[in-house]
PDB file of C-alpha atoms in Angstrom:
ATOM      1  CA  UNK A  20     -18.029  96.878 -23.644  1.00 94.00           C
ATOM      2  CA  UNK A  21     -18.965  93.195 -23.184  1.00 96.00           C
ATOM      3  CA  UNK A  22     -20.379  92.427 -19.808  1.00 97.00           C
ATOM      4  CA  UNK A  23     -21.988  89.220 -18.557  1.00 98.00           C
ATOM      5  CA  UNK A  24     -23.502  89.219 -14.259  1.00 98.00           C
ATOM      6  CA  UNK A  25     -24.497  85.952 -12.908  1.00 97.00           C
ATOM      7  CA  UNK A  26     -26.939  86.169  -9.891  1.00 97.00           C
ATOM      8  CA  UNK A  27     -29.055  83.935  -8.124  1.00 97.00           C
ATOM      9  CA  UNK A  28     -26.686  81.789  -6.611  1.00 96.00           C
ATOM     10  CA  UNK A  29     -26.820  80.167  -3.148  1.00 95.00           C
ATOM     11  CA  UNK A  30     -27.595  77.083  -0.884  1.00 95.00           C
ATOM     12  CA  UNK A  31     -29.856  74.885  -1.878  1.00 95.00           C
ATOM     13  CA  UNK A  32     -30.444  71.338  -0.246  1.00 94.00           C
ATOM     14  CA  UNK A  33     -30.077  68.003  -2.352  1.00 95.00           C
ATOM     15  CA  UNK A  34     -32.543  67.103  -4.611  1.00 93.00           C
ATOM     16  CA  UNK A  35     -33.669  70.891  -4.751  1.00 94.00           C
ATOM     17  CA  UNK A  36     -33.995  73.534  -7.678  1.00 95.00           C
ATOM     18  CA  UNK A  37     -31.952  76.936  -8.463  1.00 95.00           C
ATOM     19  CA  UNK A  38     -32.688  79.284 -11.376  1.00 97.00           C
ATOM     20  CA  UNK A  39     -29.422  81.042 -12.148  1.00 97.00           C
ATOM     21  CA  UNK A  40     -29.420  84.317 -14.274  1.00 98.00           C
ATOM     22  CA  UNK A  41     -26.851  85.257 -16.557  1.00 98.00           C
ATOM     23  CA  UNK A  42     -27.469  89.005 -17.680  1.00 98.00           C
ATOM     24  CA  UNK A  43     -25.208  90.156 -21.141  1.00 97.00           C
ATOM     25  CA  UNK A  44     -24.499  94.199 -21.709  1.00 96.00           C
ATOM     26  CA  UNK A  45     -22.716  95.844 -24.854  1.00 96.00           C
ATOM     27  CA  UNK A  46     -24.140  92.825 -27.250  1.00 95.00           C
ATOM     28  CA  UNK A  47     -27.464  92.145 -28.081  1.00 93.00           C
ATOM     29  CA  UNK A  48     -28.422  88.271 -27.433  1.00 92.00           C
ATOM     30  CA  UNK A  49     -29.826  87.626 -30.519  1.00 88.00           C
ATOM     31  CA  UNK A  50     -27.975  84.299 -32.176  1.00 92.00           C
ATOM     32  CA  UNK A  51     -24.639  84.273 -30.165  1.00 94.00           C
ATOM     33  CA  UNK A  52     -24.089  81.218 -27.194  1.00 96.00           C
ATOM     34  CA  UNK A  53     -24.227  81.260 -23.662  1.00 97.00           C
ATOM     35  CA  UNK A  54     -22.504  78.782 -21.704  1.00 97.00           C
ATOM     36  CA  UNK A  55     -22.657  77.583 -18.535  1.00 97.00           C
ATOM     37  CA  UNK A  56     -19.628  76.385 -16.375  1.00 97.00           C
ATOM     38  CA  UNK A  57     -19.068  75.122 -12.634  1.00 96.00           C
ATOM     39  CA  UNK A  58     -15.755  75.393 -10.950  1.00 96.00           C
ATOM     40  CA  UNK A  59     -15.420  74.059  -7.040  1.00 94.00           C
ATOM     41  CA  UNK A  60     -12.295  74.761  -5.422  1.00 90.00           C
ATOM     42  CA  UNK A  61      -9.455  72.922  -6.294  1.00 92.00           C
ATOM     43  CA  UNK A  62     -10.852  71.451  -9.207  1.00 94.00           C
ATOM     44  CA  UNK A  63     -10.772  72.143 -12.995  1.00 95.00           C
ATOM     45  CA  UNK A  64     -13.302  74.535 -14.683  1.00 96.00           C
ATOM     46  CA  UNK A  65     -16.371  71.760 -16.281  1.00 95.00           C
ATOM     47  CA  UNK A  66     -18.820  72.412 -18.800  1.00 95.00           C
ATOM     48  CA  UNK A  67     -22.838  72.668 -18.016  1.00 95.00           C
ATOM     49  CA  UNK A  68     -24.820  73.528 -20.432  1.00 96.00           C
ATOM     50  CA  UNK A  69     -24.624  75.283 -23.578  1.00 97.00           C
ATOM     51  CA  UNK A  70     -27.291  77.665 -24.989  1.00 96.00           C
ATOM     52  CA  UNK A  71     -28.186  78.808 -28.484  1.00 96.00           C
ATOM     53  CA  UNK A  72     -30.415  82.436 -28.492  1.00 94.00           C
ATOM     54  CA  UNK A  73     -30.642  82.018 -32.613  1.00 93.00           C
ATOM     55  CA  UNK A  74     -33.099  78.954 -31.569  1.00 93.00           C
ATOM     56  CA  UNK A  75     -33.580  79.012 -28.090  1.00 93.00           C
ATOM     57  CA  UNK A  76     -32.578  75.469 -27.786  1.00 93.00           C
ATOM     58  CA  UNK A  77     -29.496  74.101 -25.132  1.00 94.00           C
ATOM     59  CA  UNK A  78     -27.237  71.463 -25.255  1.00 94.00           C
ATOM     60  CA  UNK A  79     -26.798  69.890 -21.713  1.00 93.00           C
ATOM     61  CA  UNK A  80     -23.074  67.942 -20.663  1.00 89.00           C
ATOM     62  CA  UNK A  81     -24.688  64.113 -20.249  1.00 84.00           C
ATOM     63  CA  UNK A  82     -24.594  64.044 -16.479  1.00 81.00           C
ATOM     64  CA  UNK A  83     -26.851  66.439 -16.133  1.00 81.00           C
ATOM     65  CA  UNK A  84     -29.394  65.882 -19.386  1.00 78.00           C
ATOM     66  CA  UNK A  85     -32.377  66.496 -17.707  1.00 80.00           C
ATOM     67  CA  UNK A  86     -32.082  68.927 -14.975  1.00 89.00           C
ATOM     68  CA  UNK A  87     -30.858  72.047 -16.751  1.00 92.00           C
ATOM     69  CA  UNK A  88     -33.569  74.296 -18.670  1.00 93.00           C
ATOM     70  CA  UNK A  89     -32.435  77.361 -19.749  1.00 95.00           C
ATOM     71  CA  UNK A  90     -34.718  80.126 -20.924  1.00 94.00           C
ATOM     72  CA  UNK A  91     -33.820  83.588 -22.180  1.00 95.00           C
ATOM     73  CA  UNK A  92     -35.395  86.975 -21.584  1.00 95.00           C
ATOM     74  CA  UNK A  93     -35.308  88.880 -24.773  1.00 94.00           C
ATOM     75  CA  UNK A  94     -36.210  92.722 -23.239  1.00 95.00           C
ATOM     76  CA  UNK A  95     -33.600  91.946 -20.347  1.00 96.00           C
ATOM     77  CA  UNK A  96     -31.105  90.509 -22.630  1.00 97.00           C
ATOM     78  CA  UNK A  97     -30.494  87.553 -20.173  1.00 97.00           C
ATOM     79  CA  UNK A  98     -30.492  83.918 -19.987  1.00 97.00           C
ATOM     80  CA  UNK A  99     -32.179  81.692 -17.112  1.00 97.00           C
ATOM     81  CA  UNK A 100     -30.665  78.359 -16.086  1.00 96.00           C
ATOM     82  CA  UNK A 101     -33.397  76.344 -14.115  1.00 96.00           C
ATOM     83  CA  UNK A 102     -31.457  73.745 -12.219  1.00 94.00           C
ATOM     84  CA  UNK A 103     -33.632  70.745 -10.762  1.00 94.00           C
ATOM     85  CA  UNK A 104     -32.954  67.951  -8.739  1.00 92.00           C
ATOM     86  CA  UNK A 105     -29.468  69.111  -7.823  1.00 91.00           C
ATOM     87  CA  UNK A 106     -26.687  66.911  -6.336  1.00 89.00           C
ATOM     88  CA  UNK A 107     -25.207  67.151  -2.551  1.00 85.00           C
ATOM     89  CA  UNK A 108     -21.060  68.276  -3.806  1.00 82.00           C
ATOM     90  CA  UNK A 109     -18.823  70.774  -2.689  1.00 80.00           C
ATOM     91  CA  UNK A 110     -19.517  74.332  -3.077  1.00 90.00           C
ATOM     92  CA  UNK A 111     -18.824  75.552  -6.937  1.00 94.00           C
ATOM     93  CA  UNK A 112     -18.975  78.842  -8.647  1.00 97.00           C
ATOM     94  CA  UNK A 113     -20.905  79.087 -11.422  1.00 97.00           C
ATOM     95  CA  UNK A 114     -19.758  81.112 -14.641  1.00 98.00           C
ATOM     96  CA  UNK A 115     -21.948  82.291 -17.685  1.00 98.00           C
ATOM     97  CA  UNK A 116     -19.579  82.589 -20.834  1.00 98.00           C
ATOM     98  CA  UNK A 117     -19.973  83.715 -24.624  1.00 97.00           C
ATOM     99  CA  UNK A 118     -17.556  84.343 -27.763  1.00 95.00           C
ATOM    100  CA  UNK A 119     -19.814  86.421 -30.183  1.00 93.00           C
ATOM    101  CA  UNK A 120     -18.511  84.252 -33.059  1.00 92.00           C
ATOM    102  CA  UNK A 121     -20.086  81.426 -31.857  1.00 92.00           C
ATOM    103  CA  UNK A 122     -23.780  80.494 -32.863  1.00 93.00           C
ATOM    104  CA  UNK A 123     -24.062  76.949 -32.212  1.00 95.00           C
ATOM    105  CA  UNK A 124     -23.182  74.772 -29.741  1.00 95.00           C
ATOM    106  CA  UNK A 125     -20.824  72.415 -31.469  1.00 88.00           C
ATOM    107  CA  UNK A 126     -18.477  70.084 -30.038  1.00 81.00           C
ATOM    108  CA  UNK A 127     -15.745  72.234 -28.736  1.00 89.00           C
ATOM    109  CA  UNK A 128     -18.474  74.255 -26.623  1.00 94.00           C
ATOM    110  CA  UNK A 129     -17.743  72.183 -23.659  1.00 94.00           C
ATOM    111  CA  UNK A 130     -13.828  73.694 -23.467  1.00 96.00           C
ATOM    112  CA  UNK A 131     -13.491  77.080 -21.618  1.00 96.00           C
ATOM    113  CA  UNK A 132     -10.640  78.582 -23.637  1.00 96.00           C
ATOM    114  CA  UNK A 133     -13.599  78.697 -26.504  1.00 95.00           C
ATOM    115  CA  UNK A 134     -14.602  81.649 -24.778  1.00 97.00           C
ATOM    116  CA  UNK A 135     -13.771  85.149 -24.940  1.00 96.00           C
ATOM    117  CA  UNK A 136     -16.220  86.909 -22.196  1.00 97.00           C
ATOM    118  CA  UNK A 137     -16.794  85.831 -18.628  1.00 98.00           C
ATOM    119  CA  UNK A 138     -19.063  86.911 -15.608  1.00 98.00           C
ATOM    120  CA  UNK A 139     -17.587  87.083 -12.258  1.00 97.00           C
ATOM    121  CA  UNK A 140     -19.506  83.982 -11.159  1.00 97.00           C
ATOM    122  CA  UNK A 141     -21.898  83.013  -8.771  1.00 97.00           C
ATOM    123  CA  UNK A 142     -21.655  80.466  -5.675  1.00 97.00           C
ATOM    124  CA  UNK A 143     -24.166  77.614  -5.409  1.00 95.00           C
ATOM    125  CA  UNK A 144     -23.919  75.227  -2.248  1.00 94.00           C
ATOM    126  CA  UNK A 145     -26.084  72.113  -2.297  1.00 93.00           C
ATOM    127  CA  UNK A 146     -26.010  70.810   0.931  1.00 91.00           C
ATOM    128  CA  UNK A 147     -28.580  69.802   3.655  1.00 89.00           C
TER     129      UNK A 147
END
């Protein structure tokens, strides 16, 4: 059975850091994607970043190029956004997501009915 668990969520203050984990069971990570999305109340599901465990490289959404890292964990079968610099905004739930068709990060990777497998999510407040 397919299981992704996001943890590590919580309140950070603006211009401050967060390192998200997004654990998989019943697959092994080895060239299937990993996406990240953020949902705030109210407001439509959006597209983070987009990871690819067959070369370790990510594909960031533009507005946030160069704050998201994402590193993987190969014995824990889990993937690490690092997220820097973050924004004051309303409080947002962020979901790890993977279809185990999909290798690369290609341009429909940004649209949430790509996916087949969700984690429950994980709250992240950035707010002084």
């Amino acid at each position: 059975q397919v299981q992704l668990v996001e943890s590590g969520g919580g309140l950070v203050p603006p211009g401050g850091s967060l390192r998200l984990s997004c654990a998989a069971s019943g697959f092994k990570l080895d060239y299937q994607v990993i996406a990240w999305f953020r949902q705030a109340t109210g407001k439509e599901r959006e597209a983070v970043s987009c990871f690819m465990s067959s070369t370790n490289s990510t594909v960031n959404r533009d507005s946030v190029k160069d704050h998201v890292t994402v590193s993987r964990d190969t014995a824990k079968n889990a993937v690490y956004p690092q997220m820097n610099n973050l924004k004051a905004a309303d409080p947002a739930i962020f979901y790890c997501a993977t279809d185990l068709t999909m290798v690369w990060c290609a341009s429909p990777w940004f649209r949430p009915r790509e996916y087949d497998y969700w984690g429950q999510g994980t709250q992240v407040t950035v707010s002084s």
